[in-house]
Tab-separated table of C-alpha atoms and ligand atoms in Angstrom:
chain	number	residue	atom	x	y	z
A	32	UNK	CA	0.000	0.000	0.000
A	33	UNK	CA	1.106	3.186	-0.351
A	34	UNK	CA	2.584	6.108	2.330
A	35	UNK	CA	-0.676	7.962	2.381
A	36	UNK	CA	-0.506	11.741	4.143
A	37	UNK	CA	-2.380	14.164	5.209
A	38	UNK	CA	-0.540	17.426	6.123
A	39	UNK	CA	1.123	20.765	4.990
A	40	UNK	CA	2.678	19.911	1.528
A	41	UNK	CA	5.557	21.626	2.732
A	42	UNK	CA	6.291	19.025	5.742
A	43	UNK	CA	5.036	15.835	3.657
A	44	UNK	CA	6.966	16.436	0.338
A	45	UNK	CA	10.490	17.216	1.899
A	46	UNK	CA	10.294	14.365	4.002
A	47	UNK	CA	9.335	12.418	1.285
A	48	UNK	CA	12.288	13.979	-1.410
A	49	UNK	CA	14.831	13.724	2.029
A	50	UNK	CA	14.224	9.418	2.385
A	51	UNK	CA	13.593	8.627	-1.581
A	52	UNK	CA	16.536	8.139	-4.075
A	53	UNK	CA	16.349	9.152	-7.156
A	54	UNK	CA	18.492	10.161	-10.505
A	55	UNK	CA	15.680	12.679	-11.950
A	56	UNK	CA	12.971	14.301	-11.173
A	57	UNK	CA	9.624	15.299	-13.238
A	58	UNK	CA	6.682	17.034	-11.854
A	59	UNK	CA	3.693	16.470	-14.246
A	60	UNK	CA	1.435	19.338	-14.352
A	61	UNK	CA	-1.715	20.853	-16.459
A	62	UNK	CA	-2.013	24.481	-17.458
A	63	UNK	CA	-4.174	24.665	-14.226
A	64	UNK	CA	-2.225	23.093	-11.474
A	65	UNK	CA	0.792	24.955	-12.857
A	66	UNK	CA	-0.656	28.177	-12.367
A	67	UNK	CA	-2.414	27.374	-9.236
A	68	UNK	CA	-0.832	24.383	-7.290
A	69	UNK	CA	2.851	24.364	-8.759
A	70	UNK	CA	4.044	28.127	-7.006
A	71	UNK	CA	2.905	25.899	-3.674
A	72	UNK	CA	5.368	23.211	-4.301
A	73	UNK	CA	8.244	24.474	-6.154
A	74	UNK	CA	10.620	26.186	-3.589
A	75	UNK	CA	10.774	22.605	-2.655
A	76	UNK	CA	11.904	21.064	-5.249
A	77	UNK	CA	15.372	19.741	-6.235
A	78	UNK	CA	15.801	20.719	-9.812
A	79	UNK	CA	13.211	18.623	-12.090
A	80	UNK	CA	11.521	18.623	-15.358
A	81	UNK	CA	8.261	20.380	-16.000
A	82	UNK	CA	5.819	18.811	-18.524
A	83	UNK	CA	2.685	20.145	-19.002
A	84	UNK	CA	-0.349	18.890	-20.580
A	85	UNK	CA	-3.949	20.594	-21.846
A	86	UNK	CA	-6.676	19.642	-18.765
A	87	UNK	CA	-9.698	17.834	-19.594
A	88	UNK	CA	-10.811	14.125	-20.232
A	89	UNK	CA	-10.744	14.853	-23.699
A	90	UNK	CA	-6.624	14.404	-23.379
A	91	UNK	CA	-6.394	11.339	-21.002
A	92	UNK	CA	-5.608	9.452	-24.704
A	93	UNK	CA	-2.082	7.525	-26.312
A	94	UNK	CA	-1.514	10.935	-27.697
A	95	UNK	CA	-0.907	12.649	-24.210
A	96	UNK	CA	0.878	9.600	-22.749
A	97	UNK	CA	3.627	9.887	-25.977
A	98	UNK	CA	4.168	13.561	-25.289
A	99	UNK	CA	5.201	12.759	-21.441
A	100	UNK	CA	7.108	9.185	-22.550
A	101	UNK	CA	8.704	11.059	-25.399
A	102	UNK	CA	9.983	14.024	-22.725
A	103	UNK	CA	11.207	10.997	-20.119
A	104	UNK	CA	13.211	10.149	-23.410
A	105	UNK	CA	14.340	13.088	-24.523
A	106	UNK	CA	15.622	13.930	-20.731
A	107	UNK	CA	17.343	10.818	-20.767
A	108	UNK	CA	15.409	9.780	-17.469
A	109	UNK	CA	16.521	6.174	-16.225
A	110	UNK	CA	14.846	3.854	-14.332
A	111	UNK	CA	15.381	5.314	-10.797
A	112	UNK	CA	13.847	8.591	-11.882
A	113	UNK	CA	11.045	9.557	-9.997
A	114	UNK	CA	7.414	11.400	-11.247
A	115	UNK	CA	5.311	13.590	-9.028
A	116	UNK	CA	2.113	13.688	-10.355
A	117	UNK	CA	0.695	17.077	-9.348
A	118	UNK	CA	-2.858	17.540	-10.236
A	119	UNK	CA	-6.572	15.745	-10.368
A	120	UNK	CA	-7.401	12.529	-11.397
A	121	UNK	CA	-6.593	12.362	-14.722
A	122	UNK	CA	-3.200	13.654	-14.559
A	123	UNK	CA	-2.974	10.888	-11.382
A	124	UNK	CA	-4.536	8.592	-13.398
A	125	UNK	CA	-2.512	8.674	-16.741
A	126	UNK	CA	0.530	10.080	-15.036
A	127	UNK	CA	1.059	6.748	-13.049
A	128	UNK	CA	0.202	5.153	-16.145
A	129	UNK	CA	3.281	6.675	-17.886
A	130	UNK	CA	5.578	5.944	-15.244
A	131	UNK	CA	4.718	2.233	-15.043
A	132	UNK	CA	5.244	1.549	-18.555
A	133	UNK	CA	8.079	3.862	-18.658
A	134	UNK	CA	11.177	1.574	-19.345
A	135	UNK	CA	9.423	-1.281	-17.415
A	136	UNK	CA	8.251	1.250	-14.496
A	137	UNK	CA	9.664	4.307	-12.554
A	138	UNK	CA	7.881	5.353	-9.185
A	139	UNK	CA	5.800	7.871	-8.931
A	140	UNK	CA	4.049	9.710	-5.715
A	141	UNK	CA	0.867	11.819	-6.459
A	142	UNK	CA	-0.252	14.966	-5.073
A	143	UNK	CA	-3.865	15.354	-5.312
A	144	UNK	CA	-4.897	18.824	-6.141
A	145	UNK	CA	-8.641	18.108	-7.026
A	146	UNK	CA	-10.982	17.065	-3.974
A	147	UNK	CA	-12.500	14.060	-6.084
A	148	UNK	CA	-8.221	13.028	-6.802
A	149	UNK	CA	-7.649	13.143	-2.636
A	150	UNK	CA	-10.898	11.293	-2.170
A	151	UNK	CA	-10.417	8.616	-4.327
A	152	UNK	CA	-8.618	9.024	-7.853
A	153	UNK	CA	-4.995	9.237	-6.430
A	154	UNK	CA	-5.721	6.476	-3.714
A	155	UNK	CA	-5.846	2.479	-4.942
A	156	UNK	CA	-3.565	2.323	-7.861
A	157	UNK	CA	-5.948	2.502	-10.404
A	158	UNK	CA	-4.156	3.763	-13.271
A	159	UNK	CA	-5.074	4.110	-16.847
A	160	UNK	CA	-6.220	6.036	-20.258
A	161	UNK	CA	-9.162	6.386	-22.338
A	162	UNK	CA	-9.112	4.686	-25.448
A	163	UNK	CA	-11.673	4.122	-28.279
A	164	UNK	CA	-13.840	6.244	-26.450
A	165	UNK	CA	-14.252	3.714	-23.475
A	166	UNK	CA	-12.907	5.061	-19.996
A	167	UNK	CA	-10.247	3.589	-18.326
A	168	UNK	CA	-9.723	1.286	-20.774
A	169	UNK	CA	-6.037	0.642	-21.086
A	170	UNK	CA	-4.305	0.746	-17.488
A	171	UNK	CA	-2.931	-1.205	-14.759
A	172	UNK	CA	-3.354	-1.750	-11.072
A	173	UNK	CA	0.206	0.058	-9.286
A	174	UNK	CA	-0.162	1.998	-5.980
A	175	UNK	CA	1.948	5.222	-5.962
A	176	UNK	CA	4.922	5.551	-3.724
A	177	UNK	CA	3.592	8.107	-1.655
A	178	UNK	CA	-0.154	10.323	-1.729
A	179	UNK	CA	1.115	14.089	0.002
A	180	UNK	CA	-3.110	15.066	0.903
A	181	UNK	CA	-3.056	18.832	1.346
A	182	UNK	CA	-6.579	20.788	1.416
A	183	UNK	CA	-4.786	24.319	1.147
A	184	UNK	CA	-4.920	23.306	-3.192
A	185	UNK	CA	-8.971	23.244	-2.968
A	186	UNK	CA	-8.898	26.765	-2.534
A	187	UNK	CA	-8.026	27.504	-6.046
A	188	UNK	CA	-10.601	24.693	-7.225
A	189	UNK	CA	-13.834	25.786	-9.425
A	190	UNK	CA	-17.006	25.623	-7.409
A	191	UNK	CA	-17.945	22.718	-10.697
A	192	UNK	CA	-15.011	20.969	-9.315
A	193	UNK	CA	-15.402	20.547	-6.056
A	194	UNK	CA	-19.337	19.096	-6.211
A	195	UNK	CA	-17.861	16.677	-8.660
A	196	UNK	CA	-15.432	15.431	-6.661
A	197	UNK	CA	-18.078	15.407	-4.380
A	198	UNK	CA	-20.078	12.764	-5.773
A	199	UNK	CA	-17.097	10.132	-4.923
A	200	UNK	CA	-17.799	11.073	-1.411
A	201	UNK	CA	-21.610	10.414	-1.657
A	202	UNK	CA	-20.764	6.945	-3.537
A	203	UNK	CA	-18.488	6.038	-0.269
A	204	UNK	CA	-21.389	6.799	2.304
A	205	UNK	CA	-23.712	4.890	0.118
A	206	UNK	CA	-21.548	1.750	-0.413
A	207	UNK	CA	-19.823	1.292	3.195
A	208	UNK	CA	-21.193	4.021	5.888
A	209	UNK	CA	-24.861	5.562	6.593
A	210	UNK	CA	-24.039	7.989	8.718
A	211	UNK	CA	-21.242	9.581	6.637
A	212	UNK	CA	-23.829	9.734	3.812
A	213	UNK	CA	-26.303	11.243	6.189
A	214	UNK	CA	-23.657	14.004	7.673
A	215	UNK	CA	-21.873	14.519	4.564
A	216	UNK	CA	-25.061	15.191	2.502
A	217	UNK	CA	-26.769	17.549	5.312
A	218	UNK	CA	-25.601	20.828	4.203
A	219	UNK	CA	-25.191	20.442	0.489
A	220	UNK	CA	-21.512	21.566	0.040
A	221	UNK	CA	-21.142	23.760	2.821
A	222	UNK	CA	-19.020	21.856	4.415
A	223	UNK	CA	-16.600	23.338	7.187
A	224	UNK	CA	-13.662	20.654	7.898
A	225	UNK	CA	-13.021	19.342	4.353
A	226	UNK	CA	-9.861	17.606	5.903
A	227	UNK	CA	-11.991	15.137	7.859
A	228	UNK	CA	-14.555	14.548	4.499
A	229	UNK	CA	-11.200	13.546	3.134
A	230	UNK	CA	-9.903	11.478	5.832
A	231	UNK	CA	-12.744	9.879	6.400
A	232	UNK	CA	-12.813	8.577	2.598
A	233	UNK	CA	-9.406	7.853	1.752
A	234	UNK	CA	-10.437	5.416	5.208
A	235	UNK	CA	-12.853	3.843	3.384
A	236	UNK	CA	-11.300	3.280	0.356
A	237	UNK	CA	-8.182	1.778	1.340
A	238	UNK	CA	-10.225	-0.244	3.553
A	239	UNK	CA	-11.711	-1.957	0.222
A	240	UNK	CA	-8.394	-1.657	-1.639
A	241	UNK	CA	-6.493	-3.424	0.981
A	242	UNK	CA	-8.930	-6.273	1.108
A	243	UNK	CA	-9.411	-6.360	-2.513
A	244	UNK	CA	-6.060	-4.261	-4.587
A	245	UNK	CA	-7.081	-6.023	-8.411
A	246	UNK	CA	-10.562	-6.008	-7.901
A	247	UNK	CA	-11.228	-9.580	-7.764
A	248	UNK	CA	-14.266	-8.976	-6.047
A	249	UNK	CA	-15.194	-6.461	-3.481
A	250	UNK	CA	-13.540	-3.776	-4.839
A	251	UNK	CA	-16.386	-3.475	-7.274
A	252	UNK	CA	-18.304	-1.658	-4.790
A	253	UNK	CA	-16.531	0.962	-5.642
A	254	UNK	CA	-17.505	1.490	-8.894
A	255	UNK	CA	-21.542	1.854	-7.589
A	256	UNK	CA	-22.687	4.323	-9.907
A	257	UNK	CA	-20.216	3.687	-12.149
A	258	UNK	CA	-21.472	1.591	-14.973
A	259	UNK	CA	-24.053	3.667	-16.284
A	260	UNK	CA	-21.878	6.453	-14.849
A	261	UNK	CA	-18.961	5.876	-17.004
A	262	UNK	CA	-21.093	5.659	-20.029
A	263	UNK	CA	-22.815	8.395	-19.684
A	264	UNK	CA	-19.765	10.147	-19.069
A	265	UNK	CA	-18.151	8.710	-22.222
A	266	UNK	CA	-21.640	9.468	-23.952
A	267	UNK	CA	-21.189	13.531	-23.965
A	268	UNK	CA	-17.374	13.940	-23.225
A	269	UNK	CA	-17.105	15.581	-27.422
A	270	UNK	CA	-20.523	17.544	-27.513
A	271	UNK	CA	-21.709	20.414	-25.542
A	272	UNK	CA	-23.046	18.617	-23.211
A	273	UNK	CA	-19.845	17.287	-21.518
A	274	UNK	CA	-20.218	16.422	-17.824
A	275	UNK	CA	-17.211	16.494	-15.036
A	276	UNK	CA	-16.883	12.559	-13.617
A	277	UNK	CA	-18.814	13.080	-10.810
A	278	UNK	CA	-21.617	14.481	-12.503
A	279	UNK	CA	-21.894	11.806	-14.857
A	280	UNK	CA	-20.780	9.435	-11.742
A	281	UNK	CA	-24.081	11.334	-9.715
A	282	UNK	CA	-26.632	10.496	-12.192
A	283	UNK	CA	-25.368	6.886	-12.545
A	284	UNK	CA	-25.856	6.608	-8.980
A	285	UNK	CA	-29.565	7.134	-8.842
A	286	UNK	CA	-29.989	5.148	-11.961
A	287	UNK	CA	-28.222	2.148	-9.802
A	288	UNK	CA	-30.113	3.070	-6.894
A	289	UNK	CA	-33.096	2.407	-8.995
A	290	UNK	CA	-31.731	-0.865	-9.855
A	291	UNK	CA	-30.756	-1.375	-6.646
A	292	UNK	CA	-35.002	-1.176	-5.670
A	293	UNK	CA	-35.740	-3.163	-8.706
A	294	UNK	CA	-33.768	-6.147	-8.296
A	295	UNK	CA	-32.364	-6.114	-4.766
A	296	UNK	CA	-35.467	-4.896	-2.628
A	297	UNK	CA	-33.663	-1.791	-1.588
A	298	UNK	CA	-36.253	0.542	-0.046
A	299	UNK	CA	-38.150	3.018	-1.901
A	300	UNK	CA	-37.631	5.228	0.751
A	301	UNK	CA	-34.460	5.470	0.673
A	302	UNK	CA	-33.795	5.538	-3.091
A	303	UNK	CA	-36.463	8.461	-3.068
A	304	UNK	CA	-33.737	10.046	-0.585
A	305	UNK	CA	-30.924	9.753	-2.812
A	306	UNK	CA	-32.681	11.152	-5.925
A	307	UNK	CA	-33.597	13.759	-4.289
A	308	UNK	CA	-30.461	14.611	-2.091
A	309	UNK	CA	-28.359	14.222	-5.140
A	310	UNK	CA	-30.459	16.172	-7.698
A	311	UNK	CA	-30.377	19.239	-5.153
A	312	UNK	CA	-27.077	18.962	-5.729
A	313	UNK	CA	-26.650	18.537	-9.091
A	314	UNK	CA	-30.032	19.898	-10.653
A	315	UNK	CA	-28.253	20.632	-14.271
A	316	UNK	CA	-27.541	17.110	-14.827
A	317	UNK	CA	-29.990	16.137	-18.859
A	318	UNK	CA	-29.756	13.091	-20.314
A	319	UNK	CA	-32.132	12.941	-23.577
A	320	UNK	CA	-34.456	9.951	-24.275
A	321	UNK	CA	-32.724	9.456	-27.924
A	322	UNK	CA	-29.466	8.972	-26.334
A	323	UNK	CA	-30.630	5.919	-24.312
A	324	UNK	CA	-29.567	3.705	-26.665
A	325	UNK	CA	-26.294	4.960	-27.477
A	326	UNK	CA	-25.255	5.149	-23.365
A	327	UNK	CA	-26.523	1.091	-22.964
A	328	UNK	CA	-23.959	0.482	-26.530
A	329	UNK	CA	-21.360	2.158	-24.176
A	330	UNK	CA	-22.118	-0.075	-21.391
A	331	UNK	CA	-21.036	-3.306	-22.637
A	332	UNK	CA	-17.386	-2.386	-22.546
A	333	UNK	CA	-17.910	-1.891	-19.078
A	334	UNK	CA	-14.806	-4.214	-17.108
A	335	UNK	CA	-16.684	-5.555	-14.431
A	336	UNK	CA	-18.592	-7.208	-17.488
A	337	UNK	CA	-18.156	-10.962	-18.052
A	338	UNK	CA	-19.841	-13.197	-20.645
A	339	UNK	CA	-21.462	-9.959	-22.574
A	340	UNK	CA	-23.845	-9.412	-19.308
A	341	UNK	CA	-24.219	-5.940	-17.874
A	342	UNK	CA	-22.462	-6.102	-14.305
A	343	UNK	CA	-23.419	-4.195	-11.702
A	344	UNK	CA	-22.584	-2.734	-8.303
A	345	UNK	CA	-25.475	-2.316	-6.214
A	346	UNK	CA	-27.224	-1.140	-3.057
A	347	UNK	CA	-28.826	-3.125	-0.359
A	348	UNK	CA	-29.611	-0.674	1.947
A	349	UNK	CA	-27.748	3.073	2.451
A	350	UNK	CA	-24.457	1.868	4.028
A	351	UNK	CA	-24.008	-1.455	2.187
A	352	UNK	CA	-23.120	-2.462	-1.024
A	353	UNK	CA	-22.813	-5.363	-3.040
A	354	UNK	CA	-21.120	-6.759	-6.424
A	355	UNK	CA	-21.829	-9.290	-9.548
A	356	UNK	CA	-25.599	-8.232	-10.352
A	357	UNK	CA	-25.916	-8.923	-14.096
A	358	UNK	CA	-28.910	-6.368	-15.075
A	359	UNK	CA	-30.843	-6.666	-18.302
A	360	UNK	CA	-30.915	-3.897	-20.609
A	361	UNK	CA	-34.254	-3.219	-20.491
A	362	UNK	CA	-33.921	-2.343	-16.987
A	363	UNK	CA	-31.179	-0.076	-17.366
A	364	UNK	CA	-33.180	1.530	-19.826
A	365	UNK	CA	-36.116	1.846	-17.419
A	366	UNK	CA	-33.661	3.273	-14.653
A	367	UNK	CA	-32.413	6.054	-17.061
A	368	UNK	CA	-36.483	6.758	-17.798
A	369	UNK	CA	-36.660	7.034	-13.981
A	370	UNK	CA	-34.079	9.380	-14.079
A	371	UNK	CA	-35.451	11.726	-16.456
A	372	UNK	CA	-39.232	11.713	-14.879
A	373	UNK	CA	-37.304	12.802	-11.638
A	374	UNK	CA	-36.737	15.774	-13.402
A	375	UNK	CA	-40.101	16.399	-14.965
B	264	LIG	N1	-8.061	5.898	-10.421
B	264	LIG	C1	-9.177	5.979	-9.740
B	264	LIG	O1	-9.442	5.200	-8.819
B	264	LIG	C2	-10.161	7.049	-10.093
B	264	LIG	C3	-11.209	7.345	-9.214
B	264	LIG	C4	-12.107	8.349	-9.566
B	264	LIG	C5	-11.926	9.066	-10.742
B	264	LIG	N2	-10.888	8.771	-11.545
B	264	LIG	C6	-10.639	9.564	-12.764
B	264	LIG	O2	-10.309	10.887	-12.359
B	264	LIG	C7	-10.645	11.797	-13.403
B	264	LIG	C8	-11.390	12.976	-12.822
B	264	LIG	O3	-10.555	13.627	-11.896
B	264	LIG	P1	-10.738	15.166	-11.538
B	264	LIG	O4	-12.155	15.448	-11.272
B	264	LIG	O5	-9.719	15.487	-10.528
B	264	LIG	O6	-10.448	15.855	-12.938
B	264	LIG	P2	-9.207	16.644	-13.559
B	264	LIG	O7	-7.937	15.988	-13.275
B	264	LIG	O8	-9.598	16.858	-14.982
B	264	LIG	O9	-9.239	18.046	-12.780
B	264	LIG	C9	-10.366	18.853	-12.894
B	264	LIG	C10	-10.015	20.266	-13.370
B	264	LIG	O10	-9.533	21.024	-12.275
B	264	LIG	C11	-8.278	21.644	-12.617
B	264	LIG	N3	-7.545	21.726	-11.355
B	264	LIG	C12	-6.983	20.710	-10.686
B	264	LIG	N4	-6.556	21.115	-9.489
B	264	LIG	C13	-6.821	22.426	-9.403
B	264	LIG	C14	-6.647	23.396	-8.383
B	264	LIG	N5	-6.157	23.079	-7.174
B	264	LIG	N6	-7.031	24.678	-8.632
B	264	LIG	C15	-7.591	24.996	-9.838
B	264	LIG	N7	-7.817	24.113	-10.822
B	264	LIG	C16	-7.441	22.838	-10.605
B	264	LIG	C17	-7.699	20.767	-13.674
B	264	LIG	O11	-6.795	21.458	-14.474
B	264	LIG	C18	-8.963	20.357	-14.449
B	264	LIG	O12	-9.308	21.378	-15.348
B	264	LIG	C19	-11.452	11.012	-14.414
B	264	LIG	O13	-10.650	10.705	-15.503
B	264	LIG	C20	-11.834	9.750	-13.666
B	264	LIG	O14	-12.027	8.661	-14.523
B	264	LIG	C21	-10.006	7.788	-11.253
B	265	LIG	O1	-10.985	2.569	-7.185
B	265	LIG	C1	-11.899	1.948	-7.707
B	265	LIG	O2	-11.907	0.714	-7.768
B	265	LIG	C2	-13.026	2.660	-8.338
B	265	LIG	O3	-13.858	2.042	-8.998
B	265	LIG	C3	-13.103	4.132	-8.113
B	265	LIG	C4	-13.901	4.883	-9.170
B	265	LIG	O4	-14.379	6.063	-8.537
B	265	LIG	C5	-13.067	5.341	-10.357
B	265	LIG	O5	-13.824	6.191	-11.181
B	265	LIG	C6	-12.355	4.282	-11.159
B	265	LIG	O6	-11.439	4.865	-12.047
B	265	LIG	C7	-13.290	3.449	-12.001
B	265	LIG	O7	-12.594	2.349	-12.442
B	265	LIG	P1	-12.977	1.477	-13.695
B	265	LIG	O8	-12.332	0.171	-13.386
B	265	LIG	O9	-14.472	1.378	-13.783
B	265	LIG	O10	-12.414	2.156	-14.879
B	266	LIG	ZN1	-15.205	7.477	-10.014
């Protein structure tokens, strides 16, 4: 498992540079966290290689992960050179992707700049690239070295961001802890002690991770939400309608809540009290009737998949999840209908 801290960057990162050897250094950045998290980091860095991408889904592709292998190259980096992945999830996500193909693997330590990357992207070795238009599809499981958790960087964060981070810290009251998902969702986002959401999340999901690091099993729960999530996600990601992660991850959640009621008795009750608690949240979230068909298409690239049947994570009650339902299309396509009378 990783070194996983929360504290001033300052403290974490040089006492993570002082007891890790290394030949070079690159911090990967976007044109965001360079502006806005890099001038927090850099007096403490030995000298290093900058490489920049352009933000956005959109670029977590091949053609992004040649641009950072081809600087590695270029810089001559060996194979005890060292990445810091500074940024959200996707520069987490296809950052540690480059390092562990890089030359058989370099290490890499992350620090998460987004809330959703400190809740969950940067934690659990997930690592990986869109391809074909199907998320996450190439990747590997490899923990980081080291996650440095520092909340001062969600200061600079767009309101957007934040609530869709957000929605990885509604999925981890829903899968493993009621009363989280009752305190966390109480106030909307006004939330006072962000450090302690976090905490209280990275718990939880290195709980799963350490029971279950290649998802064999229970680390599906994690992706509740996820498989009609994704593919909505996927769905808009080139039209105008593009959603953040979490949005996209929001919406799948109440369509798998749905599920949840019709094939696993969970209360009506309480899926009611997810739709609504999570459209007040997200109340811009559209998904149009013609595009049904082209989200379930999505779908059956989903990995959890086996045998061509539609896998699912799903709820028994608020606090407890479970893993291996193989849904029928039909219902998924009656959950996204549910979904859009919600909103009617
Ligand atoms: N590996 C995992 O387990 C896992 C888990 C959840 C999500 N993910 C992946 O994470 C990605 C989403 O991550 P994300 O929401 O962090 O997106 P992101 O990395 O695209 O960051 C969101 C935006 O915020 C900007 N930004 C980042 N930090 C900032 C800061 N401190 N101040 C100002 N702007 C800042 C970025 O430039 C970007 O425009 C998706 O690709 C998703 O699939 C992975
Ligand atoms: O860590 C996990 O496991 C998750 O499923 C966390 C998800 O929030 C995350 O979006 C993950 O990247 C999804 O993984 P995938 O295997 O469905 O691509
Ligand atoms: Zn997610």
């Amino acid at each position: 498992m990783s070194h996983i801290v929360i504290d001033h960057i300052e403290t974490s990162l040089k006492a993570v540079l002082k007891e890790t050897d290394f030949t070079q250094l690159a911090v990967l950045v976007d044109e965001n966290t360079h502006a806005h998290c890099y001038p927090l980091v850099q007096a403490f860095l030995p000298e290093h290689l900058l490489i920049q991408i352009t933000s956005g889904e959109e670029h977590k592709t091949l053609r992004t992960c040649e641009h950072i292998w081809e600087q590695f190259t270029t810089n001559n980096f060996d194979r005890k050179a060292l990445l810091i992945n500074l940024g959200g999830g996707v520069i987490g996500d296809m950052g540690g992707f480059c390092a562990v193909t890089y030359k058989r693997g370099i290490r890499f330590i992350n620090i998460p700049t987004t809330l959703l990357a400190a809740v969950d992207a940067n934690v659990g070795g997930k690592l990986g690239i869109d391809f074909m238009g199907f998320k996450n599809h190439l990747g590997f499981f490899q923990e980081p070295e080291s996650v440095l958790i520092d909340p001062v960087f969600l200061k600079t964060l767009a309101p957007r961001e934040l609530r869709s981070g957000f929605a990885e810290v509604i999925k981890h009251g829903l899968i493993a802890d009621a009363d989280y998902f009752e305190q966390t969702t109480a106030h909307g986002l006004d939330i006072e002690n962000w450090e302690a959401v976090i905490a209280h999340s990275v718990e939880i999901k290195t709980a799963v991770v350490k029971a279950d690091p290649k998802e064999a099993g229970l680390r599906k729960i994690l992706n509740f939400g996820h498989t009609i999530g994704h593919a909505i996600e996927s769905f808009y990601l080139n039209t105008d309608k593009k959603l953040l992660h979490g949005e996209a991850i929001a919406a799948g959640m109440i369509c798998e809540a749905y599920l949840s009621k019709k094939l696993l008795g969970f209360s009506e009750e309480d899926l009611l009290q997810i739709s609504r608690t999570i459209l007040e949240i997200y109340p811009e979230i559209n998904i149009a009737k013609e595009d049904f068909s082209g989200i379930v298409k999505l779908m059956y690239q989903d990995k959890k998949n086996l045998n061509n049947l539609l896998n699912h994570s799903l709820l028994m009650n608020i606090g407890k999840a479970t893993y291996d339902i193989a849904v029928d299309e039909k219902d998924v396509i009656d959950a996204l209908f549910y979904f859009i009378k919600l909103k009617q």
